[in-house]
Coordinates of C-alpha atoms and ligand atoms in Angstrom, one line a residue:
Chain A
X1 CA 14.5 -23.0 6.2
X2 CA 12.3 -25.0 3.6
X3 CA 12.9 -26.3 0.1
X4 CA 10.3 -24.7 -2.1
X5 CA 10.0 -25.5 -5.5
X6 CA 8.6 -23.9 -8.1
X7 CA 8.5 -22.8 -12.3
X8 CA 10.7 -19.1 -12.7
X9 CA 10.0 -18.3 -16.4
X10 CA 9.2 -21.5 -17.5
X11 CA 12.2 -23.5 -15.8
X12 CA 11.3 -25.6 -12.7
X13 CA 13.9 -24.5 -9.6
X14 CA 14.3 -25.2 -6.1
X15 CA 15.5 -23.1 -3.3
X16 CA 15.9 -23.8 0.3
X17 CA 15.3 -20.4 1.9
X18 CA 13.6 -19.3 4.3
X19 CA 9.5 -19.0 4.0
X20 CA 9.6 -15.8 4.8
X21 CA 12.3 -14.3 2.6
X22 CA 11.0 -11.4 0.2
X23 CA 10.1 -13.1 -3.1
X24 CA 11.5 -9.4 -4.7
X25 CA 15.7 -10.6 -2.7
X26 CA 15.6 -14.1 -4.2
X27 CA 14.2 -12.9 -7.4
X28 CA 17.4 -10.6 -7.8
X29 CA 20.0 -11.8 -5.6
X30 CA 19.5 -15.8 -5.9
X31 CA 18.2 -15.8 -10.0
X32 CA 20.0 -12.5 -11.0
X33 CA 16.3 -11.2 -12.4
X34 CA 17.4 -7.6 -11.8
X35 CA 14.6 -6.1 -14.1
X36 CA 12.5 -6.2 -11.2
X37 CA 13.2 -3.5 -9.0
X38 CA 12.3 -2.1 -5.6
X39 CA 10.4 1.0 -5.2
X40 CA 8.9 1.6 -1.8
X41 CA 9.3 -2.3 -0.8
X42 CA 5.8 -1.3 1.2
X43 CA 3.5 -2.3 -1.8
X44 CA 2.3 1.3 -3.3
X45 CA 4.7 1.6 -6.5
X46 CA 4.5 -1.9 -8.7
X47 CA 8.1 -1.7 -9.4
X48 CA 8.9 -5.2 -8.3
X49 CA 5.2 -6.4 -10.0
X50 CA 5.8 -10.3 -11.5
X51 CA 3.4 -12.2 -12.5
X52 CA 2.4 -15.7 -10.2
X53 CA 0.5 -18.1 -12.6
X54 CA -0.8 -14.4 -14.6
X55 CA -1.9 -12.5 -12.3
X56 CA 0.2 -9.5 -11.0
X57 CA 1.3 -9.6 -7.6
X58 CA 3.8 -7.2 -5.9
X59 CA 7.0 -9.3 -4.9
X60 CA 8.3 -7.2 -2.4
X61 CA 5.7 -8.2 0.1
X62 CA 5.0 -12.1 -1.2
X63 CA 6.6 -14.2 1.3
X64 CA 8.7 -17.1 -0.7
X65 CA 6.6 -19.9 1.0
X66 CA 3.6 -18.9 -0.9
X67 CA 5.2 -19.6 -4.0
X68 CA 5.3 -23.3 -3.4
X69 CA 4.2 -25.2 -6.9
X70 CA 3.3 -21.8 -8.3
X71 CA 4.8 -20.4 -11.4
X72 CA 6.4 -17.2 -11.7
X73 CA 7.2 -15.0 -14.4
X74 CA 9.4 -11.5 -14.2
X75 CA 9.9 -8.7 -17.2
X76 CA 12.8 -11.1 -18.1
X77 CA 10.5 -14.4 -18.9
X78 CA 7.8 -12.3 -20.1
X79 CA 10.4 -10.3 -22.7
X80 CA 10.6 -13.2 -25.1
X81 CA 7.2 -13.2 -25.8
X82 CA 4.7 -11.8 -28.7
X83 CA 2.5 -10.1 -26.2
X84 CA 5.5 -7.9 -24.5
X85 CA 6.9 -6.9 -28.2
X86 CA 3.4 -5.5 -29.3
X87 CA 3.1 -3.8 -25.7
X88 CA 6.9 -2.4 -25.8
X89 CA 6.7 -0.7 -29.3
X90 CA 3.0 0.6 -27.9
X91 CA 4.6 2.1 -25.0
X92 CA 7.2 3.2 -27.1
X93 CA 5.2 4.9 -29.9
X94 CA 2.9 6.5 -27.3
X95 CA 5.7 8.4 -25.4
X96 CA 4.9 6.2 -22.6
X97 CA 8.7 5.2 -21.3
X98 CA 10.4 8.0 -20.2
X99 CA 13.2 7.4 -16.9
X100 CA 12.1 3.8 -17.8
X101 CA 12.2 3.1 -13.9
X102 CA 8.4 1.8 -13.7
X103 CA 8.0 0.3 -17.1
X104 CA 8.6 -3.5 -16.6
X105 CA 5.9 -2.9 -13.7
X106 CA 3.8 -1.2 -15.5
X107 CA 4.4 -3.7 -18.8
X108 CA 3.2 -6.3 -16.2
X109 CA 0.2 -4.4 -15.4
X110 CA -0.7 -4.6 -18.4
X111 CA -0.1 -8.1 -19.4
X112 CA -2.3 -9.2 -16.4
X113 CA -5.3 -6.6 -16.9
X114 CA -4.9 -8.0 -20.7
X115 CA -5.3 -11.5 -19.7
X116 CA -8.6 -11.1 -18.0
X117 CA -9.7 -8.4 -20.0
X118 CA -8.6 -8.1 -23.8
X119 CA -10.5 -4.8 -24.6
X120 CA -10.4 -3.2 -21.4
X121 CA -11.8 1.1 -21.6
X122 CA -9.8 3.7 -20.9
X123 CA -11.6 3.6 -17.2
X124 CA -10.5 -0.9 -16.6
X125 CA -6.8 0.4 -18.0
X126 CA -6.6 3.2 -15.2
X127 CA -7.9 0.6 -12.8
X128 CA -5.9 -2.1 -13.6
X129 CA -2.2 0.0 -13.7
X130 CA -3.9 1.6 -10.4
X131 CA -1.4 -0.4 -8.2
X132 CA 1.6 1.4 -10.7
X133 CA 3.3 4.8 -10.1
X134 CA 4.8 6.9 -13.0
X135 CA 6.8 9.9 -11.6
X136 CA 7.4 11.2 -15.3
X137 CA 4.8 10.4 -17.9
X138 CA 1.6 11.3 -16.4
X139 CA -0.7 8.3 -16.9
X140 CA -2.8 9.9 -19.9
X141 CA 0.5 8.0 -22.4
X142 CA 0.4 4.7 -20.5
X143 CA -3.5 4.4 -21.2
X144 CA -3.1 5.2 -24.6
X145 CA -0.1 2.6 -25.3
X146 CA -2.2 -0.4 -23.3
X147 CA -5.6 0.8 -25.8
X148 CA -3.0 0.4 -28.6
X149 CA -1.3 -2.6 -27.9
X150 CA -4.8 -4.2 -27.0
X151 CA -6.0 -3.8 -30.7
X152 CA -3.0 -4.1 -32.5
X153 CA -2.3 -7.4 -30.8
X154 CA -6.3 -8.7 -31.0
X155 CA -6.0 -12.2 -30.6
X156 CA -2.6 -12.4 -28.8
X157 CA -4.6 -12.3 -25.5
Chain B
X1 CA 12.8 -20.2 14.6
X2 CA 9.8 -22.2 13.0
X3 CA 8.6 -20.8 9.6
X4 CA 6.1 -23.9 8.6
X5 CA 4.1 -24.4 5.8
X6 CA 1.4 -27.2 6.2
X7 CA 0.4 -29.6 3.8
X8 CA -3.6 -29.9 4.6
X9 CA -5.6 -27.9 6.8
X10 CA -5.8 -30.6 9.7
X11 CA -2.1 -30.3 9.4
X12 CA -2.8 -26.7 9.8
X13 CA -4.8 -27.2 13.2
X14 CA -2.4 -29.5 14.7
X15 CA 0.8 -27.1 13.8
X16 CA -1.4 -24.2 15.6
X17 CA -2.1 -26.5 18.6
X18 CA 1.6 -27.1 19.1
X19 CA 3.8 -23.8 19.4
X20 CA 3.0 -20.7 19.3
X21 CA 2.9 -19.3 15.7
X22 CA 1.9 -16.4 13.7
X23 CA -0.6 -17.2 11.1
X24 CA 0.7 -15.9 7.3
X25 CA -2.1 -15.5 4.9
X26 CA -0.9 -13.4 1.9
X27 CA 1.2 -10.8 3.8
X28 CA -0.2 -7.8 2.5
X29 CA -0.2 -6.2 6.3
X30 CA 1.8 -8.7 8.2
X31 CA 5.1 -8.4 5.4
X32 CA 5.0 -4.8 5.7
X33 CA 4.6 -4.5 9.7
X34 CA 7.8 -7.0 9.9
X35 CA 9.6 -5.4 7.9
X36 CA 13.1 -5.0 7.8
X37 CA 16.2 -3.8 5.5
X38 CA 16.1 -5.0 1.9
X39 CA 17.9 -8.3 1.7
X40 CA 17.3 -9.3 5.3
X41 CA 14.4 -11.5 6.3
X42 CA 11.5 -10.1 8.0
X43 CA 11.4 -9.7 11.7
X44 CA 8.4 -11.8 12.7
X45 CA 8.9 -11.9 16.2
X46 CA 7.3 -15.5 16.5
X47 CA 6.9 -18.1 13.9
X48 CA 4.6 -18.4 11.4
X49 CA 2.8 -20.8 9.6
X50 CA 2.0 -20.1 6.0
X51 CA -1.7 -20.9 5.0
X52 CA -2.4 -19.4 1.7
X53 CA -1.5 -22.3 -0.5
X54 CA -4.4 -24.6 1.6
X55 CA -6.7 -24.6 -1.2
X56 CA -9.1 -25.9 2.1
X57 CA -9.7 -22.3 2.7
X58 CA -10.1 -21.3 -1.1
X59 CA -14.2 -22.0 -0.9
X60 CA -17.4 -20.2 -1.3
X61 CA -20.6 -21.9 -1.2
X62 CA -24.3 -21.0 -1.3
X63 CA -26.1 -23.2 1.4
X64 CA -30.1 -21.9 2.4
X65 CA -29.4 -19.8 5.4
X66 CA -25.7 -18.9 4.7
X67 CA -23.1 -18.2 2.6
X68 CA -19.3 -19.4 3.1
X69 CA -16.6 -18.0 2.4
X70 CA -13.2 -19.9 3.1
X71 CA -11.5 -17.4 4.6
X72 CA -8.4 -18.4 2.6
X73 CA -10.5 -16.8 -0.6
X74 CA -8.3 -13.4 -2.3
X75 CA -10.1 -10.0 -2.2
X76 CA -9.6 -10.5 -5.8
X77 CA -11.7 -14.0 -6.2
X78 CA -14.6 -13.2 -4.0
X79 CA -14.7 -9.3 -6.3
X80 CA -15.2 -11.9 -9.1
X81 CA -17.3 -14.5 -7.6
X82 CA -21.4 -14.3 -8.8
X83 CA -22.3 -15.7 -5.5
X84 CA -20.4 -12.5 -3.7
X85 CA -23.2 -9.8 -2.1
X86 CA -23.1 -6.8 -4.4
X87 CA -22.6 -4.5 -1.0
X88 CA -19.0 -6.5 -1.0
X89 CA -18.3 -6.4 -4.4
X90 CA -18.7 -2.6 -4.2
X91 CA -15.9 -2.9 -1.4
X92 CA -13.6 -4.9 -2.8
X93 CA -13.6 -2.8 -6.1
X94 CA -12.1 0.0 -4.5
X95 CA -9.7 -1.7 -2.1
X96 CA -5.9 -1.8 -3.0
X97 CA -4.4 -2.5 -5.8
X98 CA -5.0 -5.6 -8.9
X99 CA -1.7 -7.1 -6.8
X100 CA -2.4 -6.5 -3.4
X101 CA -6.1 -7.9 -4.4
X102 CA -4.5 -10.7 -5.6
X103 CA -2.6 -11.5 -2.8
X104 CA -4.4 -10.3 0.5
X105 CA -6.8 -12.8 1.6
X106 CA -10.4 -11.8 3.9
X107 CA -9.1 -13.9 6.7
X108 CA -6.2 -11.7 7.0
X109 CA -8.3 -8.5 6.5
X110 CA -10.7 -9.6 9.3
X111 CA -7.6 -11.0 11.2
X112 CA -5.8 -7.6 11.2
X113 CA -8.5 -6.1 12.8
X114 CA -7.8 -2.2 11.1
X115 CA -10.4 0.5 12.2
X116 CA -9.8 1.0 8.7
X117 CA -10.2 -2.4 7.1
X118 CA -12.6 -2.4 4.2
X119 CA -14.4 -5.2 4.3
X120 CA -15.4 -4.4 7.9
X121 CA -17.9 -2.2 8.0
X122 CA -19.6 -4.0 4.8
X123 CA -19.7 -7.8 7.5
X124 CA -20.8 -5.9 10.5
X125 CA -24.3 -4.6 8.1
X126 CA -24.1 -8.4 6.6
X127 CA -24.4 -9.5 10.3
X128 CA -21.5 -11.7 9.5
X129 CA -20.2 -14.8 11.8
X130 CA -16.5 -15.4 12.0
X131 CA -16.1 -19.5 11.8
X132 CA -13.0 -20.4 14.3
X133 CA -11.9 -23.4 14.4
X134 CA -8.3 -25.2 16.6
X135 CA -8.3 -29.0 17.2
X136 CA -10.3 -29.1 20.1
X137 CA -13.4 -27.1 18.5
X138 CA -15.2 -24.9 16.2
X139 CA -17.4 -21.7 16.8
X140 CA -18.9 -18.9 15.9
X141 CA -18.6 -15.6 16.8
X142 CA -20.4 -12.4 15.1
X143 CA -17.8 -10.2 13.4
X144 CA -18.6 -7.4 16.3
X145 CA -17.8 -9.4 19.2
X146 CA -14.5 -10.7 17.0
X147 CA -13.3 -7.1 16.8
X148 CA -12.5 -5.8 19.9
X149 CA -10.3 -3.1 19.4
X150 CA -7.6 -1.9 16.8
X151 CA -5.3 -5.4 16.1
X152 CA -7.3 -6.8 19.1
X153 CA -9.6 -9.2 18.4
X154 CA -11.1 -12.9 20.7
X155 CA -9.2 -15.6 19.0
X156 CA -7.0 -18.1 20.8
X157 CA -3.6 -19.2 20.0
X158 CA -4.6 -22.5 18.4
X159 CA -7.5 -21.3 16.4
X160 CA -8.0 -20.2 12.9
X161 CA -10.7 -18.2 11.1
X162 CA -12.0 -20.9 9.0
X163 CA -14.7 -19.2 6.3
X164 CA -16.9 -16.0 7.0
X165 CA -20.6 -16.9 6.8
X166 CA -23.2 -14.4 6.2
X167 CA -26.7 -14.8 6.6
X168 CA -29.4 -15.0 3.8
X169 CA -31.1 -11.3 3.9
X170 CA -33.7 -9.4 1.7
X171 CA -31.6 -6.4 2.0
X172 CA -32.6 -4.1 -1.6
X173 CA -31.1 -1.3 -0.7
X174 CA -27.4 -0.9 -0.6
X175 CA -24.2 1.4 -0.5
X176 CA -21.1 1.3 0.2
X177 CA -18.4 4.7 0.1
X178 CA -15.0 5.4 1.0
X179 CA -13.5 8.8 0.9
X180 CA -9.8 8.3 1.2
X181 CA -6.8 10.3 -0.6
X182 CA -5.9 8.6 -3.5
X183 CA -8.6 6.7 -4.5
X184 CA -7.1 3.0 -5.3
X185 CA -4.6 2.0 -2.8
X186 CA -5.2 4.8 0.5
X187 CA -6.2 2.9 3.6
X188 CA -9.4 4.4 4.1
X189 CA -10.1 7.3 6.3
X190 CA -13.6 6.7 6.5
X191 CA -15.7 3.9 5.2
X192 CA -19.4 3.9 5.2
X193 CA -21.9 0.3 4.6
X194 CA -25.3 0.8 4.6
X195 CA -27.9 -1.3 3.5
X196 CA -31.8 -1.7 3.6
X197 CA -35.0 -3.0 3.1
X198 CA -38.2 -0.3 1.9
X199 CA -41.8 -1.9 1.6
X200 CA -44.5 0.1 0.8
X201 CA -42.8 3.1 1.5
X202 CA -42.0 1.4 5.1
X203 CA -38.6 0.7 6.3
X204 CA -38.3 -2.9 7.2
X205 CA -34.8 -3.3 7.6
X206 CA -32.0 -0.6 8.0
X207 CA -28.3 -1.2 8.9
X208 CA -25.5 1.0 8.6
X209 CA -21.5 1.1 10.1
X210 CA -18.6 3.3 9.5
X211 CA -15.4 2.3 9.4
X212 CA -12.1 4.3 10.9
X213 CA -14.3 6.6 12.4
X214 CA -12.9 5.1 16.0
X215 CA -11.5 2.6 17.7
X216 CA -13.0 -0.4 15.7
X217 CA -16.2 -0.1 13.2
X218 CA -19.5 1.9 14.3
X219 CA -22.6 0.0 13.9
X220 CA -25.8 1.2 16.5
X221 CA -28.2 -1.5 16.8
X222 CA -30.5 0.7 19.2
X223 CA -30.6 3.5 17.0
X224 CA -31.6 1.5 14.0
X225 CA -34.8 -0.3 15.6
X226 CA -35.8 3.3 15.9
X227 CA -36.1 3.4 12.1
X228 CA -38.2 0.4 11.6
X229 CA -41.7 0.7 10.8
X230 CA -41.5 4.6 10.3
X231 CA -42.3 5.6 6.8
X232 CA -40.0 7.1 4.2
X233 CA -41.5 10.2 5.1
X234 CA -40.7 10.6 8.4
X235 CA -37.6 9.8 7.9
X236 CA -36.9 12.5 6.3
X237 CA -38.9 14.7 8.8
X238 CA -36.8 13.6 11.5
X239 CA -33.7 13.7 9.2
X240 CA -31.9 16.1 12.0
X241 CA -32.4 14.1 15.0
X242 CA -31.1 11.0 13.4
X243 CA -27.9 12.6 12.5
X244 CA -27.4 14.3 15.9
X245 CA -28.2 10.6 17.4
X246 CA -25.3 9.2 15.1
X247 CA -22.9 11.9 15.3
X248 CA -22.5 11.0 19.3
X249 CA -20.6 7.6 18.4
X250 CA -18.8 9.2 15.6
X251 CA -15.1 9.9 17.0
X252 CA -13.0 9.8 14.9
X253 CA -8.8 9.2 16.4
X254 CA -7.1 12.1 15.7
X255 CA -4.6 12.2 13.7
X256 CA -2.4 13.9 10.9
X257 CA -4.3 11.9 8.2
X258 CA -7.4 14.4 8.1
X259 CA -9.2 16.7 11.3
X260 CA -11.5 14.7 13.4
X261 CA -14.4 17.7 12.6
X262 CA -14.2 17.4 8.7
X263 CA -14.3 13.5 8.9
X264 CA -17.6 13.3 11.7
X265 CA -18.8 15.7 9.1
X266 CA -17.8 13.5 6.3
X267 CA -19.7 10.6 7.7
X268 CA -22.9 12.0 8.9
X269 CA -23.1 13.5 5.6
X270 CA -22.5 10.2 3.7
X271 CA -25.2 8.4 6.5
X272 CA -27.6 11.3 5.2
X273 CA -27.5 10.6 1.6
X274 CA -27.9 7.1 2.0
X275 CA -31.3 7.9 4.2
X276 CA -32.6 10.3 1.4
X277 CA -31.9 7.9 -1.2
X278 CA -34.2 5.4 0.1
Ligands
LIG301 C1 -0.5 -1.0 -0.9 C2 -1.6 -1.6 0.0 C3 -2.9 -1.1 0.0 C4 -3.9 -1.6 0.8 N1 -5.1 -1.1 0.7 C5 -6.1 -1.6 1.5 C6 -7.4 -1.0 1.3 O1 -7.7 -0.2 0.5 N2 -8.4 -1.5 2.2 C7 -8.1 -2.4 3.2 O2 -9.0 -2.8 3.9 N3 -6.8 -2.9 3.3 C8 -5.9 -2.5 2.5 N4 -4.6 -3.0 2.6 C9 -4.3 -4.0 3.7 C10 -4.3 -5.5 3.4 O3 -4.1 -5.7 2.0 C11 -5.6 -6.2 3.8 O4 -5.8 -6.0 5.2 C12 -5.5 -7.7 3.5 O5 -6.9 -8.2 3.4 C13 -4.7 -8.6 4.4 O6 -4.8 -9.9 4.0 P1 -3.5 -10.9 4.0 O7 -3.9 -12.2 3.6 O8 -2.4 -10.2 3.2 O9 -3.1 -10.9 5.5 P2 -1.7 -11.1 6.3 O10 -0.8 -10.0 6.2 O11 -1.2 -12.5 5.9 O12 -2.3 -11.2 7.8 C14 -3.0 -10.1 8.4 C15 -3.4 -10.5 9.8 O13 -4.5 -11.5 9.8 C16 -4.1 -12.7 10.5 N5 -4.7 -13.8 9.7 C17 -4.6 -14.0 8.4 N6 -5.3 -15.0 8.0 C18 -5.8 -15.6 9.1 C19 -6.7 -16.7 9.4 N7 -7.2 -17.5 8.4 N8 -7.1 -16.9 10.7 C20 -6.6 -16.1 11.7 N9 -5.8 -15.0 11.5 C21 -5.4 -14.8 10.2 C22 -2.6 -12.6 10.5 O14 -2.0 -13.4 11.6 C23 -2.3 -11.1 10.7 O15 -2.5 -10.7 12.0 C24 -3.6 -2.6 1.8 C25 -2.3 -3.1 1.8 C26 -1.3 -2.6 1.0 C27 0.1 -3.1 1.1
LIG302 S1 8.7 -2.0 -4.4 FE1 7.1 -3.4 -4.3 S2 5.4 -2.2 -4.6 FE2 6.9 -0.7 -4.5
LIG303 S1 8.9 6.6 -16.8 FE1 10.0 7.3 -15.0 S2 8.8 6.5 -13.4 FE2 7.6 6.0 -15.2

């Protein structure tokens, strides 16, 4: 057991868990952030993708003790922001959300490739949502909704 | 049992020194070989001591004969680095995932010792020194003496891989490959570094490896010598020979992923375009 402390979107929190513990169990069992989800829970799918000071990482393999003075935000932080509106109606306009089980992954995806690279091509969005599985859309709508959101929200990121 | 997370590195040293724990980098591999039923804590068999927030390790540095990298430095940082060698930027591109990159560290890539570890084959044609370090001492030990055999690898309980260093080189020449299933995230089935030096149409320096074409990465020191000093034409004159020479250390492990035949066939072929693109 250790206390680790550290900002979950935007609040400061401390946990005594174990270092070890799956970031992806305390996420949803200890803070209730159910919109991250568990795939595979081996690292392939991006379901549980949240975001450790803006950059994606998967959380169902990112031992809690890393997390130490880090900040974290899930789909649920990320939601009340400008940047996840423009991307949601993108996705949404594109055809891009079908079952709807990958999307806060995938919307993650894209807020990290975004943050590094505002204009990414079609070629940096299929690398960047690489780490993301679709089992319904077909990737072609999810490239097309991350092109669109990038220029409609110029300046956002 | 003792999950600790040091403060400093030299807190680091003296934790290793005392009981007998499992180093945790970013847990990329290790996470996923512990692992247990959702909601139930991973069954690391020891304890472990978590080192990826030592920003001690987060380093990389020019110096005149080497470059360092802490080995505490993501796949994702040293891709993004200027100082990074472009044969290991060509690696890293293709290696996982945005989030694994971000996460897995090239300690624990080195550390996990995989026949099929990326960055492998491209250190072994860097001639790149693993830094160790405990609290009694530090050495150095080239990557293919590290690597002794698939997980296996000569590190003592109470030591660490502190940085990487590679060697200054005037290497021109270089390629790296990986033909694996889906392109992003499939551990590799084979790997192929090579890298080069041409002068005058005469080949100063040629290196090659393989990776997950056996037991640990292929690199033959002997049968490179042999190309040294011959010209670009006989080379290709001799093209045959070379490959017949490679293809007796190329054995692939059988298994389901893909038949040993197609993969030796696979790698020579890759070796061969590298030689004729010269
Ligand atoms: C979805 C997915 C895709 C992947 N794709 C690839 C790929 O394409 N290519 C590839 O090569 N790998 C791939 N990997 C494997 C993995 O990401 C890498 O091997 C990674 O570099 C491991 O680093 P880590 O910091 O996560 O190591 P950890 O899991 O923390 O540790 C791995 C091993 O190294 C040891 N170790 C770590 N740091 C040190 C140190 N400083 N000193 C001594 N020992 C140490 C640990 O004790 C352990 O034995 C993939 C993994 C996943 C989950
Ligand atoms: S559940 Fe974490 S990557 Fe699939
Ligand atoms: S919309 Fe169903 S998995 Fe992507």
């Amino acid at each position: 057991m250790a206390k680790i402390k550290f900002t979950l979107n935007n609040k400061v929190v401390e946990i005594e868990e174990s270092p070890t513990a799956r970031l992806l169990d305390i996420l949803r069992d200890k803070y209730d952030f159910v919109g991250v989800k568990e795939g595979c829970g081996e690292g392939e799918c991006g379901a549980c993708a949240v975001l450790i000071n803006d950059k994606i990482v998967n959380s169902c393999i990112v031992p809690l003790g890393t997390v130490e003075g880090k900040s974290i935000v899930t789909i649920e932080g990320f939601s009340k922001t400008k940047r996840h509106e423009v991307l949601r109606e993108s996705f949404e306009e594109e055809g891009a959300v079908q079952c709807g089980f990958c999307t806060p992954g995938m919307l993650i995806a894209s807020e990290s490739l975004l943050n590094t690279n505002p204009h990414p091509t079609d070629e940096e969005i299929k690398i960047g949502l690489s780490g993301n599985l679709c089992r319904c859309t077909g990737y072609n709508m999810i490239i097309k909704a991350v092109k669109s959101a990038s220029k409609k929200g110029d300046g956002l990121w | 049992m003792k999950n600790l997370i040091p403060k400093t590195y030299a807190e680091a040293l003296e934790m290793l020194n005392n009981d007998n724990l499992r180093i945790l980098a970013g847990g990329t591999d290790l996470m996923i070989q512990n692992r247990s039923w959702s909601n139930m804590l991973p069954d690391f068999k020891t304890g472990t001591i978590l080192i990826f927030n030592l920003e001690e390790l987060k380093y990389m540095v020019q110096e005149e004969h080497f470059l360092h990298i802490g080995s505490g430095m993501t796949l994702e940082d040293i891709k993004d680095n200027e100082l990074t060698p472009k044969l290991l930027v060509d690696a890293l591109k293709i290696m996982a995932s945005p989030a694994i990159r971000n996460m897995a560290t090239i300690g624990g890539n080195i550390g996990n010792a995989s026949p099929a570890g990326d960055s492998l084959p491209v250190l072994y044609v860097l001639n790149a020194l693993v830094v160790l370090e405990s609290v009694e001492a530090m050495r150095d030990v080239p990557i293919h003496d590290f690597i002794i055999g698939p997980g296996k690898k000569t590190i003592k309980q109470n030591e660490i891989i502190k940085e990487i260093k590679i060697p200054t080189n005037n290497l021109t020449i270089v390629k790296f490959d990986k033909i694996g299933g889906r392109k992003a995230d499939a551990i590799s089935k084979i790997s192929f570094a090579g890298a080069a030096h041409v002068k005058n149409n005469i080949i100063q320096d040629f290196r090659v490896a393989f990776g997950a074409v056996g037991p640990t990465v292929v690199r033959k020191y002997d049968l490179e010598s042999h190309l040294v000093g011959l010209t670009l034409d006989d080379v290709s004159l001799n093209i045959k020979e070379i490959l017949s020479e490679y293809g007796k250390y190329i054995r692939p492990i059988d298994d389901q992923r893909s038949n040993k035949e197609y993969r030796k066939e696979v790698a020579l072929n890759l070796l061969e375009s590298f030689i004729l693109s010269l």
